[in-house]
């Protein structure tokens, strides 16, 4: 891994999630350079100029380059991929399959050619299917290609728990597994407030309501915003994963990983707890699962498989 003074992070897509991720990388001085690439002419250049001018106030030394030229991304250490369309009200993440599938294929080509040793974190939806497609197009080992969703879904659950218990969100640990969609699997058994089990603090019917709100967490924001989808928490979550890899922090974070027999699944991406370090996915952690959660994992993976089949039917895989 390069020293911080030489690190290069490329954020693909200069929309809401991408520009926020670029800002987070800069504010955390995570790298020497952030390259922000988009197909829209002027947009990444404008955001980059704005972020470079903010450096004088915020005091970061990271330089941001806005571009439309894939060659500027070459030799990146890590890619955070946010390119594609977000959901409109009433749309499911799967509705985005074809349009965002084509974007993944285009992006994979220049990552593979120009940065063959890079790590890749996909944020674009439908997440689990897009990261599957990205890895298939890249041909990289699974440990270097992962999807951001579990950190976000767990953060949403954490916020609801903090609100319900009146506690400080920094004391809350939540864990959400499975695909990034309505079939995700919030693991209440592994949710605590400073070590205290959730069940000791909140009645069952309230926990069930929070689980349901977490599952629909993205949709709730889409309905409120009317145009576009969530971006602050998704960007923060993607950058936390990048930081864990680049700084070899070895954080245990739920993220979409390629399963190789873990949890009983083979060759498919879904959200599981993983330790992220300098080699990418260092280890997938297999939690003892209550029967109900096992059934939910079957369902969630089944939904990802359906989307993968649909990608094949579209000729994209
Ligand atoms: N290469 C680079 N950028 C692209 C490409 C491409 N091939 N195709 C589209 N884009 C850009 C668009 O021009 C736009 O600027 O991706 C950006 C997407 O930005 P937004 O529309 O603001 O979407 P955003 O809210 O950032 O969400 C991006 O993240 O959370 C997910 O569901 C969300 O899939 C969506 C993604």
CSV table of C-alpha atoms and ligand atoms in Angstrom, one decimal:
chain,number,residue,atom,x,y,z
A,1,UNK,CA,0.0,0.0,0.0
A,2,UNK,CA,1.3,3.5,-0.9
A,3,UNK,CA,2.3,6.0,1.8
A,4,UNK,CA,-0.4,8.6,2.5
A,5,UNK,CA,1.8,11.2,0.6
A,6,UNK,CA,1.4,9.1,-2.6
A,7,UNK,CA,-2.1,7.7,-2.2
A,8,UNK,CA,-4.6,8.2,-4.9
A,9,UNK,CA,-8.3,7.6,-4.5
A,10,UNK,CA,-10.7,7.8,-7.5
A,11,UNK,CA,-14.3,8.5,-6.8
A,12,UNK,CA,-16.4,7.6,-9.9
A,13,UNK,CA,-19.5,9.7,-10.3
A,14,UNK,CA,-19.6,13.3,-9.2
A,15,UNK,CA,-23.2,13.3,-8.1
A,16,UNK,CA,-24.4,13.7,-4.5
A,17,UNK,CA,-22.8,10.5,-3.2
A,18,UNK,CA,-19.6,11.0,-5.1
A,19,UNK,CA,-19.0,14.6,-4.3
A,20,UNK,CA,-19.7,14.0,-0.6
A,21,UNK,CA,-17.3,11.0,-0.6
A,22,UNK,CA,-14.6,13.1,-2.2
A,23,UNK,CA,-15.1,15.8,0.5
A,24,UNK,CA,-14.9,13.2,3.3
A,25,UNK,CA,-11.6,11.7,1.8
A,26,UNK,CA,-10.1,15.2,1.6
A,27,UNK,CA,-11.3,16.3,5.1
A,28,UNK,CA,-9.8,13.1,6.6
A,29,UNK,CA,-6.5,13.7,4.6
A,30,UNK,CA,-6.9,10.1,3.6
A,31,UNK,CA,-4.7,10.5,0.5
A,32,UNK,CA,-2.6,12.9,-1.5
A,33,UNK,CA,-5.0,13.1,-4.4
A,34,UNK,CA,-8.7,12.4,-5.0
A,35,UNK,CA,-9.7,12.0,-8.6
A,36,UNK,CA,-13.4,12.7,-9.2
A,37,UNK,CA,-14.5,11.4,-12.6
A,38,UNK,CA,-17.9,11.8,-14.3
A,39,UNK,CA,-19.3,11.7,-17.8
A,40,UNK,CA,-20.8,15.2,-17.4
A,41,UNK,CA,-18.4,17.8,-18.7
A,42,UNK,CA,-17.7,20.5,-16.2
A,43,UNK,CA,-19.3,18.9,-13.2
A,44,UNK,CA,-16.4,17.0,-11.7
A,45,UNK,CA,-14.1,20.0,-12.5
A,46,UNK,CA,-16.4,22.4,-10.8
A,47,UNK,CA,-16.8,20.2,-7.7
A,48,UNK,CA,-13.0,19.7,-7.6
A,49,UNK,CA,-12.3,23.5,-7.8
A,50,UNK,CA,-14.8,24.1,-5.0
A,51,UNK,CA,-13.3,21.4,-2.8
A,52,UNK,CA,-9.7,22.7,-3.4
A,53,UNK,CA,-10.8,26.2,-2.4
A,54,UNK,CA,-12.5,24.7,0.8
A,55,UNK,CA,-9.0,23.3,1.7
A,56,UNK,CA,-7.9,26.9,2.6
A,57,UNK,CA,-10.6,27.0,5.2
A,58,UNK,CA,-10.6,23.4,6.4
A,59,UNK,CA,-6.8,22.9,6.3
A,60,UNK,CA,-6.6,19.7,4.4
A,61,UNK,CA,-3.7,19.0,2.0
A,62,UNK,CA,-5.5,16.5,-0.2
A,63,UNK,CA,-5.7,17.8,-3.8
A,64,UNK,CA,-8.9,17.1,-5.8
A,65,UNK,CA,-8.8,16.6,-9.6
A,66,UNK,CA,-12.0,16.7,-11.6
A,67,UNK,CA,-12.0,15.0,-14.9
A,68,UNK,CA,-13.9,13.2,-17.7
A,69,UNK,CA,-10.8,11.3,-18.8
A,70,UNK,CA,-10.3,7.7,-17.5
A,71,UNK,CA,-6.5,8.0,-18.0
A,72,UNK,CA,-6.5,10.4,-15.0
A,73,UNK,CA,-7.6,7.6,-12.8
A,74,UNK,CA,-4.7,5.3,-13.7
A,75,UNK,CA,-2.6,3.9,-10.8
A,76,UNK,CA,-5.3,4.6,-8.2
A,77,UNK,CA,-5.0,2.7,-4.9
A,78,UNK,CA,-8.7,2.5,-4.5
A,79,UNK,CA,-11.9,3.3,-6.4
A,80,UNK,CA,-15.2,4.3,-4.8
A,81,UNK,CA,-17.8,3.8,-7.4
A,82,UNK,CA,-21.0,5.9,-7.2
A,83,UNK,CA,-21.7,6.4,-10.9
A,84,UNK,CA,-25.2,5.7,-12.1
A,85,UNK,CA,-28.8,6.7,-11.6
A,86,UNK,CA,-30.3,6.9,-8.1
A,87,UNK,CA,-33.9,5.8,-7.4
A,88,UNK,CA,-36.9,8.0,-8.1
A,89,UNK,CA,-40.0,7.7,-5.7
A,90,UNK,CA,-41.7,4.3,-6.3
A,91,UNK,CA,-38.7,2.7,-7.9
A,92,UNK,CA,-37.1,-0.4,-6.5
A,93,UNK,CA,-33.3,-0.7,-6.6
A,94,UNK,CA,-33.8,-3.5,-9.1
A,95,UNK,CA,-35.4,-1.1,-11.6
A,96,UNK,CA,-31.9,0.4,-12.0
A,97,UNK,CA,-30.4,-2.9,-13.1
A,98,UNK,CA,-30.0,-2.3,-16.8
A,99,UNK,CA,-28.9,1.3,-16.8
A,100,UNK,CA,-26.5,1.0,-13.9
A,101,UNK,CA,-25.2,-2.4,-15.2
A,102,UNK,CA,-24.0,-0.7,-18.4
A,103,UNK,CA,-22.3,2.0,-16.3
A,104,UNK,CA,-20.4,-0.7,-14.2
A,105,UNK,CA,-19.2,-2.4,-17.4
A,106,UNK,CA,-17.8,0.9,-18.7
A,107,UNK,CA,-16.1,1.8,-15.5
A,108,UNK,CA,-14.7,-1.7,-15.0
A,109,UNK,CA,-12.9,-1.5,-18.3
A,110,UNK,CA,-10.7,1.5,-17.3
A,111,UNK,CA,-10.2,0.2,-13.7
A,112,UNK,CA,-8.9,-3.1,-15.1
A,113,UNK,CA,-6.7,-1.5,-17.7
A,114,UNK,CA,-5.2,1.4,-15.7
A,115,UNK,CA,-5.3,0.3,-12.1
A,116,UNK,CA,-4.9,-3.5,-12.1
A,117,UNK,CA,-3.9,-3.7,-8.4
A,118,UNK,CA,-6.6,-1.4,-7.0
A,119,UNK,CA,-9.3,-2.1,-4.4
A,120,UNK,CA,-12.9,-1.3,-5.5
A,121,UNK,CA,-15.8,-0.3,-3.3
A,122,UNK,CA,-19.1,-0.2,-5.1
A,123,UNK,CA,-21.9,2.0,-3.8
A,124,UNK,CA,-24.1,2.1,-7.0
A,125,UNK,CA,-27.5,0.3,-6.7
A,126,UNK,CA,-28.8,-2.3,-6.9
A,127,UNK,CA,-25.7,-2.8,-4.8
A,128,UNK,CA,-25.2,-6.6,-4.4
A,129,UNK,CA,-25.8,-7.2,-8.1
A,130,UNK,CA,-23.7,-4.2,-9.3
A,131,UNK,CA,-20.7,-5.4,-7.2
A,132,UNK,CA,-21.1,-8.9,-8.6
A,133,UNK,CA,-21.1,-7.5,-12.1
A,134,UNK,CA,-18.1,-5.3,-11.3
A,135,UNK,CA,-16.0,-8.2,-10.1
A,136,UNK,CA,-17.0,-10.4,-13.0
A,137,UNK,CA,-15.9,-7.6,-15.4
A,138,UNK,CA,-12.7,-6.9,-13.5
A,139,UNK,CA,-11.6,-10.4,-12.9
A,140,UNK,CA,-9.9,-9.3,-9.7
A,141,UNK,CA,-9.8,-11.5,-6.6
A,142,UNK,CA,-13.0,-11.2,-4.5
A,143,UNK,CA,-11.0,-9.8,-1.6
A,144,UNK,CA,-10.3,-6.6,-3.6
A,145,UNK,CA,-13.9,-5.9,-4.7
A,146,UNK,CA,-16.6,-5.2,-2.2
A,147,UNK,CA,-19.9,-3.4,-1.8
A,148,UNK,CA,-21.0,-0.7,0.6
A,149,UNK,CA,-24.3,-1.4,2.2
A,150,UNK,CA,-24.0,-3.0,5.6
A,151,UNK,CA,-22.2,-0.1,7.2
A,152,UNK,CA,-25.0,2.2,6.0
A,153,UNK,CA,-27.9,-0.1,6.9
A,154,UNK,CA,-26.3,-0.7,10.4
A,155,UNK,CA,-25.8,3.1,10.8
A,156,UNK,CA,-29.5,3.6,10.1
A,157,UNK,CA,-30.5,0.9,12.6
A,158,UNK,CA,-28.0,2.5,15.1
A,159,UNK,CA,-29.7,5.9,14.8
A,160,UNK,CA,-33.2,4.4,15.4
A,161,UNK,CA,-31.9,2.6,18.4
A,162,UNK,CA,-30.3,5.7,19.8
A,163,UNK,CA,-33.5,7.6,19.3
A,164,UNK,CA,-35.6,4.8,20.9
A,165,UNK,CA,-33.3,4.4,23.9
A,166,UNK,CA,-32.4,8.1,24.3
A,167,UNK,CA,-28.8,7.0,24.4
A,168,UNK,CA,-25.7,8.4,22.6
A,169,UNK,CA,-25.4,7.0,19.1
A,170,UNK,CA,-21.7,6.5,19.6
A,171,UNK,CA,-22.5,3.8,22.2
A,172,UNK,CA,-24.7,1.9,19.9
A,173,UNK,CA,-23.5,-1.1,17.9
A,174,UNK,CA,-25.9,-2.5,15.3
A,175,UNK,CA,-25.4,-5.2,12.7
A,176,UNK,CA,-27.4,-5.6,9.5
A,177,UNK,CA,-26.5,-8.4,7.1
A,178,UNK,CA,-27.8,-9.6,3.7
A,179,UNK,CA,-28.6,-7.7,0.5
A,180,UNK,CA,-29.1,-4.0,0.4
A,181,UNK,CA,-32.8,-3.9,-0.1
A,182,UNK,CA,-36.1,-4.6,1.6
A,183,UNK,CA,-34.9,-8.2,2.3
A,184,UNK,CA,-31.9,-7.1,4.4
A,185,UNK,CA,-31.4,-8.9,7.7
A,186,UNK,CA,-31.1,-6.7,10.8
A,187,UNK,CA,-29.5,-8.8,13.5
A,188,UNK,CA,-31.1,-7.6,16.7
A,189,UNK,CA,-29.2,-10.4,18.6
A,190,UNK,CA,-26.0,-8.5,17.8
A,191,UNK,CA,-27.3,-5.0,18.6
A,192,UNK,CA,-26.1,-3.4,21.9
A,193,UNK,CA,-25.9,-0.1,23.7
A,194,UNK,CA,-22.5,-0.1,25.3
A,195,UNK,CA,-22.7,-3.9,25.7
A,196,UNK,CA,-26.3,-3.9,26.9
A,197,UNK,CA,-28.5,-6.1,24.7
A,198,UNK,CA,-31.2,-4.2,22.8
A,199,UNK,CA,-33.9,-6.6,24.2
A,200,UNK,CA,-33.1,-5.4,27.7
A,201,UNK,CA,-33.8,-1.8,26.7
A,202,UNK,CA,-36.6,-1.8,24.2
A,203,UNK,CA,-39.9,-3.8,24.0
A,204,UNK,CA,-40.2,-6.4,21.2
A,205,UNK,CA,-42.9,-4.6,19.3
A,206,UNK,CA,-40.7,-1.4,19.2
A,207,UNK,CA,-37.7,-3.4,18.0
A,208,UNK,CA,-39.8,-5.0,15.2
A,209,UNK,CA,-40.9,-1.5,14.1
A,210,UNK,CA,-37.3,-0.3,14.1
A,211,UNK,CA,-36.2,-3.4,12.0
A,212,UNK,CA,-39.0,-2.6,9.5
A,213,UNK,CA,-38.0,1.1,9.3
A,214,UNK,CA,-34.3,0.1,8.8
A,215,UNK,CA,-35.4,-2.2,5.9
A,216,UNK,CA,-37.2,0.7,4.3
A,217,UNK,CA,-34.6,3.3,5.4
A,218,UNK,CA,-33.4,4.3,2.0
A,219,UNK,CA,-37.0,4.5,0.6
A,220,UNK,CA,-38.0,6.8,3.4
A,221,UNK,CA,-35.4,9.3,2.4
A,222,UNK,CA,-36.2,8.9,-1.3
A,223,UNK,CA,-39.9,9.8,-0.5
A,224,UNK,CA,-38.9,12.8,1.6
A,225,UNK,CA,-36.4,14.2,-0.9
A,226,UNK,CA,-38.7,13.6,-4.0
A,227,UNK,CA,-35.6,13.8,-6.3
A,228,UNK,CA,-32.5,11.8,-5.6
A,229,UNK,CA,-31.6,9.5,-2.7
A,230,UNK,CA,-29.6,9.5,0.5
A,231,UNK,CA,-26.0,10.7,0.2
A,232,UNK,CA,-24.4,11.8,3.5
A,233,UNK,CA,-24.6,8.4,5.2
A,234,UNK,CA,-23.8,6.4,2.1
A,235,UNK,CA,-20.7,8.5,1.4
A,236,UNK,CA,-19.5,8.3,5.0
A,237,UNK,CA,-19.9,4.5,5.0
A,238,UNK,CA,-18.0,4.1,1.7
A,239,UNK,CA,-15.1,6.3,3.0
A,240,UNK,CA,-15.0,4.4,6.4
A,241,UNK,CA,-14.4,1.2,4.4
A,242,UNK,CA,-11.7,2.8,2.2
A,243,UNK,CA,-10.0,4.2,5.4
A,244,UNK,CA,-10.0,0.7,7.0
A,245,UNK,CA,-8.3,-0.7,4.0
A,246,UNK,CA,-5.8,2.1,3.3
A,247,UNK,CA,-4.8,2.6,7.0
A,248,UNK,CA,-4.9,-1.2,7.7
A,249,UNK,CA,-7.4,-0.5,10.5
A,250,UNK,CA,-8.8,-4.0,10.4
A,251,UNK,CA,-12.3,-2.8,11.4
A,252,UNK,CA,-15.0,-5.4,11.5
A,253,UNK,CA,-17.6,-3.9,9.1
A,254,UNK,CA,-20.6,-5.5,7.5
A,255,UNK,CA,-20.2,-5.2,3.7
A,256,UNK,CA,-21.1,-7.0,0.6
A,257,UNK,CA,-18.4,-9.7,0.0
A,258,UNK,CA,-18.0,-12.5,-2.4
A,259,UNK,CA,-18.9,-15.7,-0.5
A,260,UNK,CA,-17.0,-18.8,-0.9
A,261,UNK,CA,-19.0,-21.3,1.1
A,262,UNK,CA,-19.4,-18.9,4.1
A,263,UNK,CA,-23.0,-18.8,5.4
A,264,UNK,CA,-23.6,-21.7,3.0
A,265,UNK,CA,-23.4,-19.7,-0.2
A,266,UNK,CA,-21.0,-19.9,-3.1
A,267,UNK,CA,-20.0,-17.4,-5.7
A,268,UNK,CA,-22.5,-14.7,-4.7
A,269,UNK,CA,-22.2,-11.3,-3.1
A,270,UNK,CA,-24.2,-10.4,0.0
A,271,UNK,CA,-23.7,-8.4,3.2
A,272,UNK,CA,-21.7,-10.2,5.9
A,273,UNK,CA,-19.3,-9.0,8.7
A,274,UNK,CA,-15.8,-8.7,7.4
A,275,UNK,CA,-12.5,-7.5,8.6
A,276,UNK,CA,-11.1,-4.9,6.2
A,277,UNK,CA,-7.4,-4.3,6.2
A,278,UNK,CA,-4.4,-3.8,3.8
A,279,UNK,CA,-5.4,-6.8,1.7
A,280,UNK,CA,-9.0,-5.8,1.4
A,281,UNK,CA,-11.4,-8.4,2.8
A,282,UNK,CA,-9.0,-10.0,5.3
A,283,UNK,CA,-11.6,-12.3,6.8
A,284,UNK,CA,-15.3,-13.0,6.6
A,285,UNK,CA,-16.6,-13.5,10.1
A,286,UNK,CA,-19.3,-16.3,10.4
A,287,UNK,CA,-21.7,-15.5,13.2
A,288,UNK,CA,-23.9,-18.1,14.8
A,289,UNK,CA,-27.3,-17.4,13.2
A,290,UNK,CA,-30.7,-17.9,14.8
A,291,UNK,CA,-33.0,-20.0,12.6
A,292,UNK,CA,-35.2,-17.1,11.6
A,293,UNK,CA,-32.1,-15.1,10.4
A,294,UNK,CA,-30.9,-18.1,8.4
A,295,UNK,CA,-34.2,-18.3,6.6
A,296,UNK,CA,-34.0,-14.5,5.9
A,297,UNK,CA,-30.4,-14.9,4.5
A,298,UNK,CA,-31.7,-17.6,2.1
A,299,UNK,CA,-34.4,-15.2,0.9
A,300,UNK,CA,-32.1,-12.2,0.6
A,301,UNK,CA,-29.5,-14.2,-1.4
A,302,UNK,CA,-32.3,-15.6,-3.5
A,303,UNK,CA,-33.3,-12.1,-4.5
A,304,UNK,CA,-29.7,-11.2,-5.5
A,305,UNK,CA,-29.6,-14.4,-7.6
A,306,UNK,CA,-32.8,-13.3,-9.4
A,307,UNK,CA,-31.2,-10.0,-10.3
A,308,UNK,CA,-28.0,-11.8,-11.5
A,309,UNK,CA,-30.2,-13.9,-13.7
A,310,UNK,CA,-31.9,-10.8,-15.1
A,311,UNK,CA,-28.4,-9.3,-15.8
A,312,UNK,CA,-27.6,-12.5,-17.8
A,313,UNK,CA,-30.9,-12.2,-19.7
A,314,UNK,CA,-30.0,-8.6,-20.5
A,315,UNK,CA,-26.6,-9.8,-21.9
A,316,UNK,CA,-24.7,-7.8,-19.4
A,317,UNK,CA,-23.0,-10.7,-17.6
B,1,LIG,N1,-19.0,7.3,-15.5
B,1,LIG,C1,-18.9,8.3,-14.5
B,1,LIG,N2,-20.0,8.9,-14.0
B,1,LIG,C2,-21.2,8.5,-14.4
B,1,LIG,C3,-21.4,7.5,-15.4
B,1,LIG,C4,-20.2,6.9,-16.0
B,1,LIG,N3,-20.3,6.0,-16.9
B,1,LIG,N4,-22.7,7.4,-15.7
B,1,LIG,C5,-23.4,8.3,-14.9
B,1,LIG,N5,-22.5,9.0,-14.1
B,1,LIG,C6,-22.7,10.0,-13.1
B,1,LIG,C7,-23.8,11.0,-13.4
B,1,LIG,O1,-23.4,11.9,-14.5
B,1,LIG,C8,-24.0,11.6,-12.1
B,1,LIG,O2,-23.3,12.8,-11.9
B,1,LIG,O3,-23.0,9.5,-11.9
B,1,LIG,C9,-23.5,10.6,-11.1
B,1,LIG,C10,-24.6,10.0,-10.2
B,1,LIG,O4,-25.0,11.1,-9.3
B,1,LIG,P1,-26.5,11.3,-8.8
B,1,LIG,O5,-27.4,11.2,-9.9
B,1,LIG,O6,-26.4,12.5,-7.9
B,1,LIG,O7,-26.7,10.0,-7.9
B,1,LIG,P2,-26.3,9.8,-6.4
B,1,LIG,O8,-27.3,10.3,-5.4
B,1,LIG,O9,-24.9,10.3,-6.2
B,1,LIG,O10,-26.3,8.2,-6.3
B,1,LIG,C11,-25.4,7.4,-7.0
B,1,LIG,O11,-25.3,5.7,-5.3
B,1,LIG,O12,-26.6,5.2,-3.4
B,1,LIG,C12,-26.4,5.0,-4.8
B,1,LIG,O13,-28.7,4.5,-5.6
B,1,LIG,C13,-27.6,5.4,-5.6
B,1,LIG,O14,-27.0,4.2,-7.6
B,1,LIG,C14,-27.0,5.5,-7.0
B,1,LIG,C15,-25.6,5.9,-6.7
